[in-house]
Coordinates of C-alpha atoms and ligand atoms in Angstrom, one line a residue:
Chain A
X1 CA -29.5 -0.8 -68.7
X2 CA -28.4 -2.4 -72.0
X3 CA -24.8 -3.1 -72.9
X4 CA -23.7 -2.3 -76.4
X5 CA -20.9 -4.4 -77.7
X6 CA -18.2 -2.4 -79.5
X7 CA -16.8 -4.0 -82.5
X8 CA -13.0 -3.6 -82.7
X9 CA -12.2 -2.4 -86.2
X10 CA -9.7 -4.4 -88.2
X11 CA -6.1 -3.1 -87.9
X12 CA -6.8 -1.4 -84.6
X13 CA -3.8 -1.2 -82.4
X14 CA -4.6 -0.3 -78.8
X15 CA -2.2 2.2 -77.4
X16 CA -3.6 2.6 -73.9
X17 CA -3.6 -0.9 -72.4
X18 CA -3.7 -2.2 -68.9
X19 CA -0.3 -2.4 -67.2
X20 CA 1.0 -5.9 -67.0
X21 CA 1.2 -5.7 -63.2
X22 CA -2.5 -5.1 -63.0
X23 CA -5.0 -8.0 -62.8
X24 CA -8.3 -8.2 -64.6
X25 CA -10.1 -7.1 -61.4
X26 CA -12.0 -3.8 -61.7
X27 CA -11.0 -1.0 -59.4
X28 CA -13.4 -0.4 -56.5
X29 CA -12.7 3.3 -56.3
X30 CA -15.5 5.8 -57.0
X31 CA -15.6 7.6 -60.4
X32 CA -13.2 10.5 -60.5
X33 CA -11.2 9.3 -57.5
X34 CA -7.5 10.0 -57.7
X35 CA -6.7 6.6 -56.1
X36 CA -7.5 5.1 -59.5
X37 CA -4.9 7.2 -61.3
X38 CA -2.3 6.6 -58.6
X39 CA -2.8 2.9 -58.4
X40 CA -2.3 2.7 -62.2
X41 CA 0.8 4.8 -62.0
X42 CA 2.3 2.4 -59.5
X43 CA 1.6 -0.5 -61.8
X44 CA 3.1 1.3 -64.8
X45 CA 6.3 2.1 -62.7
X46 CA 6.6 -1.6 -61.7
X47 CA 6.2 -2.6 -65.4
X48 CA 8.7 -0.1 -66.7
X49 CA 11.3 -1.2 -64.1
X50 CA 10.6 -4.8 -64.8
X51 CA 10.3 -5.7 -61.1
X52 CA 6.9 -7.3 -61.0
X53 CA 8.3 -10.7 -60.1
X54 CA 10.2 -9.5 -57.1
X55 CA 7.8 -6.9 -55.8
X56 CA 5.8 -7.2 -52.6
X57 CA 3.0 -4.6 -52.0
X58 CA 1.4 -3.7 -48.7
X59 CA -2.2 -2.8 -48.8
X60 CA -3.4 -0.3 -46.1
X61 CA -6.8 0.0 -44.4
X62 CA -8.6 2.7 -46.3
X63 CA -10.1 2.9 -49.8
X64 CA -7.0 1.1 -51.1
X65 CA -7.6 -2.0 -48.9
X66 CA -8.5 -4.1 -52.0
X67 CA -5.1 -3.4 -53.6
X68 CA -4.1 -7.0 -53.6
X69 CA -7.0 -7.8 -55.9
X70 CA -5.8 -5.2 -58.5
X71 CA -2.1 -6.2 -58.7
X72 CA -0.4 -9.2 -60.1
X73 CA 2.2 -9.1 -57.4
X74 CA 2.7 -10.7 -54.0
X75 CA 0.7 -8.7 -51.5
X76 CA 0.1 -8.4 -47.8
X77 CA -2.7 -6.6 -46.1
X78 CA -1.5 -4.6 -43.0
X79 CA -3.4 -3.4 -39.9
X80 CA -4.5 0.3 -40.1
X81 CA -1.4 2.5 -40.0
X82 CA 1.2 -0.3 -39.6
X83 CA 2.3 -0.7 -43.2
X84 CA 5.7 0.9 -42.7
X85 CA 6.4 -1.6 -39.8
X86 CA 5.2 -4.5 -42.0
X87 CA 7.4 -3.2 -44.9
X88 CA 10.3 -3.1 -42.5
X89 CA 9.7 -6.7 -41.5
X90 CA 9.5 -8.0 -45.1
X91 CA 12.5 -6.0 -46.4
X92 CA 14.7 -7.0 -43.5
X93 CA 13.7 -10.6 -43.9
X94 CA 14.4 -10.6 -47.6
X95 CA 16.3 -7.6 -48.9
X96 CA 16.1 -8.9 -52.5
X97 CA 12.4 -8.1 -52.6
X98 CA 11.2 -4.7 -53.7
X99 CA 8.8 -3.6 -51.0
X100 CA 6.3 -0.8 -51.3
X101 CA 3.4 0.4 -49.1
X102 CA 0.5 2.4 -50.4
X103 CA -1.3 4.4 -47.7
X104 CA -3.9 7.0 -47.1
X105 CA -3.5 10.1 -44.9
X106 CA -5.4 8.7 -42.0
X107 CA -3.4 5.5 -42.2
X108 CA 0.0 7.1 -42.6
X109 CA -0.3 10.5 -40.8
X110 CA -2.7 9.7 -37.9
X111 CA -2.8 6.2 -36.6
X112 CA 0.5 5.2 -38.3
X113 CA 2.5 8.4 -37.6
X114 CA 5.0 6.6 -35.3
X115 CA 5.6 3.7 -37.7
X116 CA 6.1 6.1 -40.6
X117 CA 8.4 8.5 -38.9
X118 CA 10.6 5.7 -37.5
X119 CA 10.8 3.7 -40.7
X120 CA 11.8 7.0 -42.4
X121 CA 14.3 7.8 -39.7
X122 CA 15.9 4.3 -39.9
X123 CA 16.2 4.9 -43.6
X124 CA 14.4 1.7 -44.4
X125 CA 15.1 0.8 -48.0
X126 CA 11.4 0.8 -49.0
X127 CA 9.1 2.8 -51.2
X128 CA 6.0 4.6 -49.7
X129 CA 3.1 5.9 -51.8
X130 CA 1.2 8.3 -49.7
X131 CA -2.3 9.4 -50.9
X132 CA -3.2 12.6 -49.2
X133 CA -6.9 13.3 -49.9
X134 CA -7.5 15.3 -46.7
X135 CA -10.2 12.9 -45.6
X136 CA -11.0 9.5 -44.2
X137 CA -12.5 8.2 -47.5
X138 CA -13.4 4.7 -46.6
X139 CA -15.2 5.3 -43.3
X140 CA -17.4 7.9 -44.8
X141 CA -15.6 11.3 -44.8
X142 CA -14.4 12.0 -41.3
X143 CA -11.7 14.6 -40.5
X144 CA -8.2 13.5 -41.4
X145 CA -5.0 15.0 -39.9
X146 CA -4.6 16.7 -43.3
X147 CA -8.1 18.1 -43.5
X148 CA -7.9 21.8 -44.4
X149 CA -9.0 24.6 -42.0
X150 CA -12.6 25.3 -42.4
X151 CA -13.2 22.2 -44.4
X152 CA -16.5 20.5 -43.7
X153 CA -16.4 16.8 -43.0
X154 CA -18.9 14.6 -41.2
X155 CA -16.9 15.0 -37.9
X156 CA -16.3 18.7 -38.5
X157 CA -19.8 19.7 -39.6
X158 CA -19.1 23.4 -39.1
X159 CA -15.8 23.2 -40.8
X160 CA -12.4 22.2 -39.2
X161 CA -11.7 24.6 -36.3
X162 CA -8.0 24.7 -35.9
X163 CA -8.4 25.9 -32.3
X164 CA -9.8 22.6 -31.2
X165 CA -8.6 20.2 -33.9
X166 CA -5.2 21.5 -34.9
X167 CA -3.8 22.3 -38.3
X168 CA -3.3 20.2 -41.4
X169 CA -0.3 18.0 -40.8
X170 CA 2.5 18.4 -43.3
X171 CA 3.9 14.9 -43.0
X172 CA 6.4 15.2 -45.9
X173 CA 7.9 18.4 -44.5
X174 CA 8.2 16.7 -41.1
X175 CA 9.9 13.7 -42.7
X176 CA 12.2 15.8 -44.8
X177 CA 13.8 17.2 -41.6
X178 CA 15.1 13.7 -40.8
X179 CA 18.5 12.4 -41.8
X180 CA 17.2 9.0 -42.6
X181 CA 15.1 9.4 -45.8
X182 CA 16.7 9.7 -49.2
X183 CA 13.7 11.0 -51.2
X184 CA 10.6 12.9 -50.1
X185 CA 8.4 14.6 -52.7
X186 CA 4.9 15.9 -53.1
X187 CA 3.1 15.4 -56.3
X188 CA -0.5 15.6 -57.7
X189 CA -2.5 14.0 -60.5
X190 CA -5.2 16.7 -61.3
X191 CA -4.0 17.1 -64.9
X192 CA -1.9 15.2 -67.5
X193 CA 1.3 17.1 -66.9
X194 CA 1.1 16.4 -63.2
X195 CA 0.2 12.8 -63.8
X196 CA 3.4 12.5 -65.8
X197 CA 5.4 14.2 -63.1
X198 CA 3.9 12.0 -60.4
X199 CA 4.8 8.9 -62.4
X200 CA 8.4 10.1 -62.7
X201 CA 8.5 10.5 -59.0
X202 CA 7.1 7.1 -58.3
X203 CA 9.7 5.5 -60.7
X204 CA 12.4 7.4 -58.9
X205 CA 11.2 6.2 -55.5
X206 CA 11.3 2.6 -56.7
X207 CA 14.7 3.1 -58.4
X208 CA 16.1 4.4 -55.2
X209 CA 15.1 1.2 -53.5
X210 CA 16.6 -0.9 -56.3
X211 CA 19.9 1.0 -55.9
X212 CA 19.8 0.6 -52.1
X213 CA 19.4 4.4 -51.5
X214 CA 16.9 4.0 -48.6
X215 CA 13.6 5.4 -47.7
X216 CA 11.6 7.1 -50.4
X217 CA 8.1 8.6 -50.1
X218 CA 5.9 10.1 -52.8
X219 CA 3.0 12.1 -51.3
X220 CA 0.2 12.7 -53.8
X221 CA -2.3 15.4 -53.1
X222 CA -5.5 13.8 -54.2
X223 CA -9.2 14.4 -54.4
X224 CA -12.0 12.3 -52.9
X225 CA -14.9 13.7 -54.9
X226 CA -17.4 11.5 -53.1
X227 CA -16.8 12.9 -49.7
X228 CA -16.2 16.4 -51.0
X229 CA -19.6 15.9 -52.6
X230 CA -18.4 17.3 -55.9
X231 CA -18.0 16.1 -59.5
X232 CA -14.7 14.6 -60.6
X233 CA -13.9 17.8 -62.5
X234 CA -14.6 19.9 -59.4
X235 CA -12.4 17.5 -57.5
X236 CA -9.5 18.4 -59.6
X237 CA -10.3 22.1 -59.1
X238 CA -10.4 21.5 -55.4
X239 CA -6.9 20.2 -55.4
X240 CA -5.6 23.1 -57.4
X241 CA -7.5 25.9 -55.6
X242 CA -7.7 24.6 -52.0
X243 CA -5.4 21.7 -51.2
X244 CA -2.2 23.0 -52.9
X245 CA -2.4 26.1 -50.7
X246 CA -1.5 24.0 -47.7
X247 CA 0.4 21.3 -49.6
X248 CA 2.7 22.9 -52.1
X249 CA 4.1 20.6 -54.7
X250 CA 7.8 19.7 -55.3
X251 CA 10.7 17.8 -53.9
X252 CA 11.3 18.2 -50.2
X253 CA 14.3 16.1 -49.9
X254 CA 16.5 14.5 -52.5
X255 CA 19.7 12.8 -51.5
X256 CA 21.8 11.5 -54.3
Chain B
X1 CA 26.9 -29.9 -21.5
X2 CA 25.0 -27.8 -19.1
X3 CA 25.3 -24.1 -19.1
X4 CA 24.3 -21.7 -16.4
X5 CA 21.7 -19.3 -17.9
X6 CA 18.8 -17.1 -17.1
X7 CA 15.5 -18.3 -18.4
X8 CA 15.4 -15.2 -20.6
X9 CA 18.8 -16.1 -22.1
X10 CA 17.8 -19.8 -22.5
X11 CA 14.7 -18.7 -24.5
X12 CA 16.8 -16.4 -26.7
X13 CA 19.4 -19.1 -27.5
X14 CA 16.7 -21.6 -28.1
X15 CA 15.0 -19.3 -30.6
X16 CA 18.3 -18.9 -32.5
X17 CA 18.7 -22.7 -32.5
X18 CA 15.2 -23.1 -33.8
X19 CA 16.1 -21.0 -36.8
X20 CA 14.6 -17.7 -35.8
X21 CA 16.3 -15.2 -38.1
X22 CA 14.2 -12.0 -37.5
X23 CA 13.7 -10.7 -34.0
X24 CA 11.9 -7.4 -33.2
X25 CA 11.6 -6.0 -29.7
X26 CA 10.9 -3.0 -27.5
X27 CA 12.7 -3.0 -24.1
X28 CA 10.7 -3.9 -21.0
X29 CA 11.5 -5.5 -17.6
X30 CA 11.7 -8.4 -16.7
X31 CA 12.6 -9.7 -20.1
X32 CA 15.6 -7.4 -20.8
X33 CA 18.1 -10.2 -20.9
X34 CA 16.3 -11.8 -23.8
X35 CA 16.6 -8.6 -25.8
X36 CA 20.2 -8.1 -24.9
X37 CA 21.1 -11.7 -25.8
X38 CA 19.5 -11.4 -29.2
X39 CA 21.2 -8.1 -29.8
X40 CA 24.6 -9.8 -29.1
X41 CA 24.0 -13.2 -30.8
X42 CA 21.4 -13.1 -33.5
X43 CA 23.5 -10.9 -36.0
X44 CA 26.4 -13.4 -35.7
X45 CA 24.0 -16.1 -37.1
X46 CA 23.1 -13.9 -40.0
X47 CA 19.9 -12.9 -38.4
X48 CA 18.1 -9.5 -38.1
X49 CA 17.9 -7.8 -34.7
X50 CA 15.8 -4.7 -34.7
X51 CA 14.8 -2.5 -31.7
X52 CA 11.4 -1.1 -32.8
X53 CA 9.9 2.2 -31.8
X54 CA 7.1 0.4 -29.9
X55 CA 5.6 -3.0 -29.3
X56 CA 3.0 -2.1 -31.9
X57 CA 5.7 -1.7 -34.5
X58 CA 7.6 -4.7 -33.3
X59 CA 4.7 -7.1 -33.7
X60 CA 3.9 -5.7 -37.2
X61 CA 7.5 -6.2 -38.2
X62 CA 7.0 -9.8 -37.1
X63 CA 3.9 -9.8 -39.3
X64 CA 6.0 -8.7 -42.2
X65 CA 8.9 -11.1 -41.6
X66 CA 6.5 -14.0 -41.1
X67 CA 4.7 -13.1 -44.4
X68 CA 8.1 -13.2 -46.1
X69 CA 8.5 -16.8 -44.8
X70 CA 11.1 -16.4 -42.2
X71 CA 11.0 -17.8 -38.6
X72 CA 10.5 -14.7 -36.5
X73 CA 9.9 -13.8 -32.9
X74 CA 9.2 -11.0 -30.5
X75 CA 9.3 -10.9 -26.8
X76 CA 7.9 -8.5 -24.2
X77 CA 6.2 -8.4 -20.8
X78 CA 2.6 -7.7 -19.9
X79 CA 2.1 -4.0 -20.7
X80 CA 3.9 -4.5 -24.0
X81 CA 1.9 -7.7 -24.8
X82 CA -1.3 -5.6 -24.5
X83 CA 0.0 -3.4 -27.3
X84 CA 0.9 -6.4 -29.4
X85 CA -2.6 -7.7 -29.3
X86 CA -3.8 -6.0 -32.5
X87 CA -0.9 -7.5 -34.4
X88 CA -1.4 -10.9 -32.8
X89 CA -5.0 -11.0 -34.0
X90 CA -3.8 -10.1 -37.5
X91 CA -1.2 -12.9 -37.4
X92 CA -3.9 -15.3 -36.4
X93 CA -6.3 -14.1 -39.1
X94 CA -3.7 -14.1 -41.8
X95 CA -2.5 -17.6 -40.8
X96 CA 1.1 -16.5 -40.1
X97 CA 3.4 -18.5 -37.9
X98 CA 5.3 -16.5 -35.3
X99 CA 6.4 -16.8 -31.7
X100 CA 5.6 -14.3 -29.0
X101 CA 7.2 -14.6 -25.6
X102 CA 5.5 -13.0 -22.6
X103 CA 7.6 -12.8 -19.5
X104 CA 4.7 -11.8 -17.3
X105 CA 4.8 -9.1 -14.6
X106 CA 2.2 -7.9 -12.2
X107 CA -0.7 -5.8 -13.5
X108 CA -3.2 -4.3 -14.4
X109 CA -1.7 -1.0 -15.6
X110 CA 1.9 -0.3 -15.0
X111 CA 1.8 -2.6 -11.9
X112 CA 5.3 -3.7 -11.1
X113 CA 8.1 -5.9 -12.4
X114 CA 7.6 -8.8 -10.0
X115 CA 6.5 -12.2 -11.3
X116 CA 2.8 -12.8 -11.8
X117 CA 0.4 -14.8 -13.9
X118 CA -2.3 -12.3 -14.5
X119 CA -2.1 -12.6 -18.3
X120 CA -3.6 -16.0 -18.5
X121 CA -7.0 -14.8 -19.8
X122 CA -5.3 -12.5 -22.3
X123 CA -3.2 -15.3 -23.6
X124 CA -5.7 -18.1 -23.7
X125 CA -9.1 -16.5 -24.2
X126 CA -8.3 -13.9 -26.9
X127 CA -6.8 -10.6 -25.9
X128 CA -7.0 -9.4 -29.4
X129 CA -10.2 -9.1 -31.3
X130 CA -12.0 -11.8 -33.2
X131 CA -12.5 -15.6 -33.3
X132 CA -9.0 -16.9 -32.9
X133 CA -6.7 -19.0 -30.6
X134 CA -3.1 -18.9 -29.8
X135 CA -1.0 -22.0 -28.9
X136 CA 0.1 -21.1 -25.4
X137 CA 3.0 -23.0 -23.8
X138 CA 3.9 -22.5 -20.1
X139 CA 7.4 -23.5 -19.0
X140 CA 8.4 -24.0 -15.3
X141 CA 12.2 -24.1 -15.6
X142 CA 14.8 -22.5 -17.8
X143 CA 15.4 -25.9 -19.4
X144 CA 11.8 -26.3 -20.2
X145 CA 11.6 -22.7 -21.4
X146 CA 14.3 -23.5 -24.0
X147 CA 12.5 -26.6 -25.1
X148 CA 9.1 -24.9 -25.4
X149 CA 10.5 -22.1 -27.5
X150 CA 11.8 -24.7 -29.9
X151 CA 8.4 -26.4 -29.8
X152 CA 6.6 -23.1 -30.3
X153 CA 8.4 -22.5 -33.6
X154 CA 7.6 -26.1 -34.8
X155 CA 3.9 -26.0 -33.9
X156 CA 3.5 -22.5 -35.2
X157 CA 4.9 -23.5 -38.6
X158 CA 3.1 -26.8 -38.7
X159 CA -0.3 -25.4 -38.1
X160 CA 0.2 -21.8 -39.3
X161 CA -1.0 -20.5 -35.9
X162 CA 1.0 -18.0 -33.8
X163 CA 2.3 -19.5 -30.6
X164 CA 3.0 -17.8 -27.3
X165 CA 5.4 -18.9 -24.6
X166 CA 3.9 -17.7 -21.3
X167 CA 6.7 -17.3 -18.8
X168 CA 7.0 -14.9 -15.8
X169 CA 9.6 -12.7 -14.2
X170 CA 10.8 -15.4 -11.8
X171 CA 11.5 -17.8 -14.7
X172 CA 13.1 -15.1 -16.8
X173 CA 15.5 -13.9 -14.2
X174 CA 16.5 -17.0 -12.4
X175 CA 19.8 -18.7 -13.3
X176 CA 20.0 -22.4 -13.6
X177 CA 21.8 -25.1 -15.6
X178 CA 20.4 -25.7 -19.0
X179 CA 21.2 -28.4 -21.5
X180 CA 20.5 -26.6 -24.7
X181 CA 18.6 -28.4 -27.5
X182 CA 20.5 -29.1 -30.7
X183 CA 20.1 -26.5 -33.4
X184 CA 17.5 -27.3 -36.1
X185 CA 19.2 -27.7 -39.5
X186 CA 17.7 -25.1 -42.0
X187 CA 16.6 -27.9 -44.3
X188 CA 14.4 -29.3 -41.5
X189 CA 12.3 -26.1 -41.4
X190 CA 9.1 -26.6 -43.4
X191 CA 8.8 -25.0 -46.8
X192 CA 6.4 -22.1 -47.0
X193 CA 4.9 -22.1 -50.5
X194 CA 2.4 -19.4 -49.4
X195 CA 5.1 -16.9 -48.4
X196 CA 5.7 -13.6 -50.2
X197 CA 8.9 -14.2 -52.2
X198 CA 7.9 -12.4 -55.4
X199 CA 5.5 -13.9 -57.9
X200 CA 8.1 -15.4 -60.2
X201 CA 6.8 -18.4 -62.2
X202 CA 3.7 -18.7 -60.1
X203 CA 0.5 -16.7 -59.4
X204 CA 0.7 -14.0 -56.8
X205 CA 0.6 -15.0 -53.1
X206 CA -1.6 -12.8 -50.9
X207 CA -1.3 -12.7 -47.1
X208 CA -4.5 -11.2 -45.6
X209 CA -7.1 -11.5 -42.9
X210 CA -9.6 -9.4 -44.9
X211 CA -12.7 -10.7 -46.6
X212 CA -15.8 -8.5 -47.0
X213 CA -18.0 -11.4 -47.9
X214 CA -19.4 -13.0 -44.7
X215 CA -20.1 -16.3 -46.3
X216 CA -16.6 -16.6 -47.7
X217 CA -15.0 -15.4 -44.5
X218 CA -17.1 -17.9 -42.6
X219 CA -15.4 -20.7 -44.7
X220 CA -12.0 -19.2 -43.9
X221 CA -12.7 -19.3 -40.2
X222 CA -14.2 -22.7 -40.4
X223 CA -11.0 -24.0 -41.8
X224 CA -9.1 -22.1 -39.1
X225 CA -11.2 -23.7 -36.4
X226 CA -10.7 -27.1 -37.9
X227 CA -7.0 -26.5 -37.4
X228 CA -7.7 -25.5 -33.8
X229 CA -9.6 -28.7 -33.2
X230 CA -6.7 -30.7 -34.7
X231 CA -4.4 -28.9 -32.3
X232 CA -6.7 -29.8 -29.4
X233 CA -6.5 -33.4 -30.4
X234 CA -2.8 -33.7 -31.0
X235 CA -0.9 -31.2 -28.9
X236 CA -2.2 -31.2 -25.3
X237 CA 0.7 -31.5 -22.9
X238 CA 0.9 -31.7 -19.2
X239 CA 2.9 -33.2 -16.3
X240 CA 1.6 -35.3 -13.4
X241 CA 3.6 -35.7 -10.2
X242 CA 2.7 -38.1 -7.4
X243 CA -1.0 -38.3 -8.5
X244 CA -1.6 -42.1 -8.1
X245 CA -2.6 -42.2 -4.5
X246 CA -3.3 -38.4 -4.1
X247 CA -6.1 -37.2 -2.0
X248 CA -5.5 -33.7 -2.9
X249 CA -4.3 -32.5 -6.3
X250 CA -2.5 -29.2 -6.7
X251 CA -3.1 -27.6 -10.1
X252 CA -0.6 -25.0 -11.1
X253 CA 1.5 -23.9 -14.1
X254 CA 4.8 -22.2 -14.8
X255 CA 6.7 -20.9 -11.8
X256 CA 3.7 -21.8 -9.5
X257 CA 3.8 -25.3 -10.8
X258 CA 7.5 -25.5 -9.9
X259 CA 6.9 -24.2 -6.4
X260 CA 4.0 -26.7 -6.0
X261 CA 6.4 -29.6 -6.7
X262 CA 8.2 -28.6 -3.5
X263 CA 4.9 -28.4 -1.7
X264 CA 4.1 -32.0 -2.8
X265 CA 7.4 -33.2 -1.4
X266 CA 7.0 -31.3 1.9
X267 CA 3.4 -32.6 2.2
X268 CA 4.4 -36.2 1.5
X269 CA 7.1 -35.9 4.3
X270 CA 4.3 -35.1 6.6
X271 CA 2.3 -38.1 5.4
X272 CA -0.2 -36.0 3.4
X273 CA -1.1 -37.6 0.0
X274 CA -0.7 -34.6 -2.3
X275 CA -0.1 -34.7 -6.0
X276 CA 0.5 -32.1 -8.7
X277 CA -1.0 -31.6 -12.1
X278 CA 0.9 -29.1 -14.2
X279 CA -0.6 -28.0 -17.5
X280 CA 2.2 -27.3 -20.1
X281 CA -0.1 -26.3 -22.9
X282 CA -2.5 -23.7 -21.5
X283 CA -4.2 -23.7 -24.9
X284 CA -5.1 -26.3 -25.7
X285 CA -5.9 -26.9 -22.0
X286 CA -5.6 -30.4 -20.7
X287 CA -9.3 -30.7 -19.9
X288 CA -9.6 -34.5 -20.4
X289 CA -6.7 -35.7 -18.3
X290 CA -7.7 -33.4 -15.5
X291 CA -11.3 -34.6 -15.7
X292 CA -10.1 -38.2 -15.3
X293 CA -8.1 -37.3 -12.2
X294 CA -11.1 -35.4 -10.8
X295 CA -13.1 -38.7 -10.9
X296 CA -10.9 -40.2 -8.2
X297 CA -9.3 -37.3 -6.3
X298 CA -11.8 -35.4 -4.1
X299 CA -10.0 -32.0 -4.0
X300 CA -8.3 -30.1 -6.7
X301 CA -6.6 -27.0 -5.3
X302 CA -5.6 -24.5 -8.0
X303 CA -2.7 -22.2 -7.1
X304 CA -1.8 -19.2 -9.2
X305 CA 0.0 -15.9 -9.1
X306 CA -3.3 -14.2 -9.9
X307 CA -6.8 -13.9 -8.5
X308 CA -7.8 -17.1 -10.3
X309 CA -7.7 -17.2 -14.0
X310 CA -6.7 -20.8 -15.0
X311 CA -9.0 -21.7 -12.1
X312 CA -11.9 -21.2 -14.5
X313 CA -10.5 -23.9 -16.9
X314 CA -9.9 -26.2 -14.0
X315 CA -13.6 -25.9 -13.0
X316 CA -14.7 -26.4 -16.6
X317 CA -12.6 -29.6 -16.7
X318 CA -13.9 -30.9 -13.3
X319 CA -17.5 -30.0 -13.8
X320 CA -18.5 -30.6 -10.2
X321 CA -16.8 -34.0 -9.9
X322 CA -14.5 -32.8 -7.1
X323 CA -14.1 -29.8 -4.8
X324 CA -12.2 -27.0 -6.6
X325 CA -10.8 -24.5 -4.0
X326 CA -8.4 -21.8 -5.0
X327 CA -5.4 -20.1 -3.6
X328 CA -3.6 -17.2 -5.2
X329 CA -1.4 -14.2 -4.6
X330 CA -1.6 -10.9 -6.2
X331 CA 0.5 -7.9 -7.2
X332 CA 3.8 -9.8 -7.7
X333 CA 3.8 -11.6 -4.3
X334 CA 5.1 -15.1 -4.6
X335 CA 3.9 -17.5 -1.8
X336 CA 6.4 -19.7 -0.1
X337 CA 5.9 -23.5 -0.2
X338 CA 5.0 -23.4 3.5
X339 CA 2.3 -20.9 2.9
X340 CA 0.8 -23.1 0.2
X341 CA 1.2 -26.2 2.4
X342 CA -0.9 -24.6 5.2
X343 CA -3.5 -23.8 2.5
X344 CA -3.3 -27.5 1.5
X345 CA -3.9 -28.6 5.1
X346 CA -7.2 -26.7 5.2
X347 CA -8.6 -29.0 2.5
X348 CA -6.9 -32.3 3.0
X349 CA -8.5 -35.0 5.2
X350 CA -6.7 -35.8 8.4
Ligands
TPP1 C1 -7.6 0.2 -35.7 C2 -8.6 0.7 -36.7 N1 -9.2 1.8 -36.4 C3 -10.1 2.3 -37.3 C4 -10.4 1.6 -38.4 C5 -11.5 2.1 -39.4 N2 -10.9 2.8 -40.6 C6 -10.9 2.1 -41.8 S1 -10.3 3.0 -43.0 C7 -10.1 4.4 -42.0 C8 -9.6 5.7 -42.5 C9 -8.9 5.6 -43.8 O1 -8.6 6.9 -44.2 P1 -7.3 7.1 -45.1 O2 -6.1 6.4 -44.5 O3 -7.1 8.6 -45.3 O4 -7.6 6.3 -46.4 P2 -8.6 6.8 -47.6 O5 -9.8 5.9 -47.4 O6 -9.0 8.2 -47.4 O7 -7.9 6.5 -48.8 C10 -10.5 4.1 -40.7 C11 -10.4 5.0 -39.6 C12 -9.7 0.4 -38.7 N3 -10.0 -0.4 -39.7 N4 -8.8 -0.1 -37.8
SF4_2 S1 -14.6 7.4 -51.0 FE1 -13.2 9.0 -51.8 S2 -11.1 8.1 -51.6 FE2 -12.6 6.4 -51.4 S3 -12.8 5.6 -53.4 FE3 -14.5 7.0 -53.2 S4 -13.6 8.9 -54.0 FE4 -11.9 7.6 -53.6
MG3 MG1 -7.6 9.7 -46.9

């Protein structure tokens, strides 16, 4: 493969640049993966709020495990599912820091269910970015608690059978029942309008923390085109036509 | 001034005096008084007391607080420590200092709440996954428990290696007079330039145990093991009692070490030349000093509240230089000095 160098014409002003909070490292996500969009949105939110120098991020175990490479922020890598407990420890130790975790659906809604529910219930003043792609991306496409009924995964080769494996877990609806959280919302990034809305939600979730309002979680219904074995465009379509049926978008709890 | 305290309370107060400002727990017997003491006292010192939803959460909160650069501790008893093992492995891998207190009870399984020493393997030989070590300190009195908690914080910070204080239900529950160590002034606590405090005016700090490249990760672990070797050279601690002319050496730690002191006195009254070797650091284990004693003492009788776990380290130290019989009790049963003495008599020359 040959690389063609593109000459930048004189007077060219770039309008779409890398957020300041992102490093030079290249994302390790697959082409068309919604993680890439979401990671960027988090960085844009940090930039716009001017909090890069006091933000501590928590990387999960999952496809976002390399997050600390991508950001120019202090970072800690947490054990699978434990990010909300780690976030609690950091925030309690130093309440001046802005602490966010970024977690997949296996991480947050299966192995880390208890840590998530209890951090939310305590109203920990943290921000949680929850990427629901209905699959265990990193380990090769196994069933997640959010996998849709009938959806084929490597551990549900005949499609998810709800009689033996249960139903897609609606974590945000569960959390919205609690008195602790201040903001629970479900967003998506399959088109420009929704990307804009998701970004607004992420900014609000950080702002809440800055203002001391307590636990905020932004769930983002995402596509993992690699494990769906579809193109990026079809991945977007999958979210709209399949995933949103079980995971309707919108605010589930807003306490002002 | 001496204060009458339970071992559990002495450890809690010592932690506060060591500058522990974040304590995370989940209730379990027989360490309840430690939790209660922290709940009452830590907030008054401006510290964070938080009862977590599980031991898994508690140790991961410790992981977070340690990453933020604060002196932090958790305590539990055997079944709870099993749950903490994942987090302990992560602490070790990410080079985070933290103190873990295990007030051991009888196991396996739910077992019971009586004192036991069945977690020696778990504490000293891993327990969690991967190539790591914990500094393990074993007190035998409430006084020593307080001192070793202070030491645990110091060693853990100095080497960036998590430290465990391995006590047992007897030690935790028993009340005795304690001369509390002086509080450590905050400025004496080492700076932590690696801590997560926000990347202001410096490049970002990352706390992680993750590295996909085996060659790079090998170097990380080599550095870690170099630290362990340094700890082995500098930090071995033990106590010898009446060993000079001993013909039989009792080897015991913690509560059992304390009971064996009484056995030595009783034996001496009967004209039996018995001494005691009490490891204080279980890791690093005092192999060398024990080996030296095994060169002149023909019998080393290991006594434990287990089926014989430290016994394996004793035999590794002795390497056939002396006889190494074992006497232990199981299930939370604590032998009396007389029971141990009659065991001694089976092995000592008359
Ligand atoms: C204790 C533990 N169990 C299992 C794993 C293996 N593991 C790595 S990532 C992962 C699932 C990740 O799925 P998800 O959280 O949905 O993240 P995604 O990759 O889809 O973004 C699992 C099970 C692990 N690292 N640790
Ligand atoms: S496996 Fe799926 S979730 Fe992971 S990076 Fe690739 S597309 Fe994204
Ligand atoms: Mg997933």
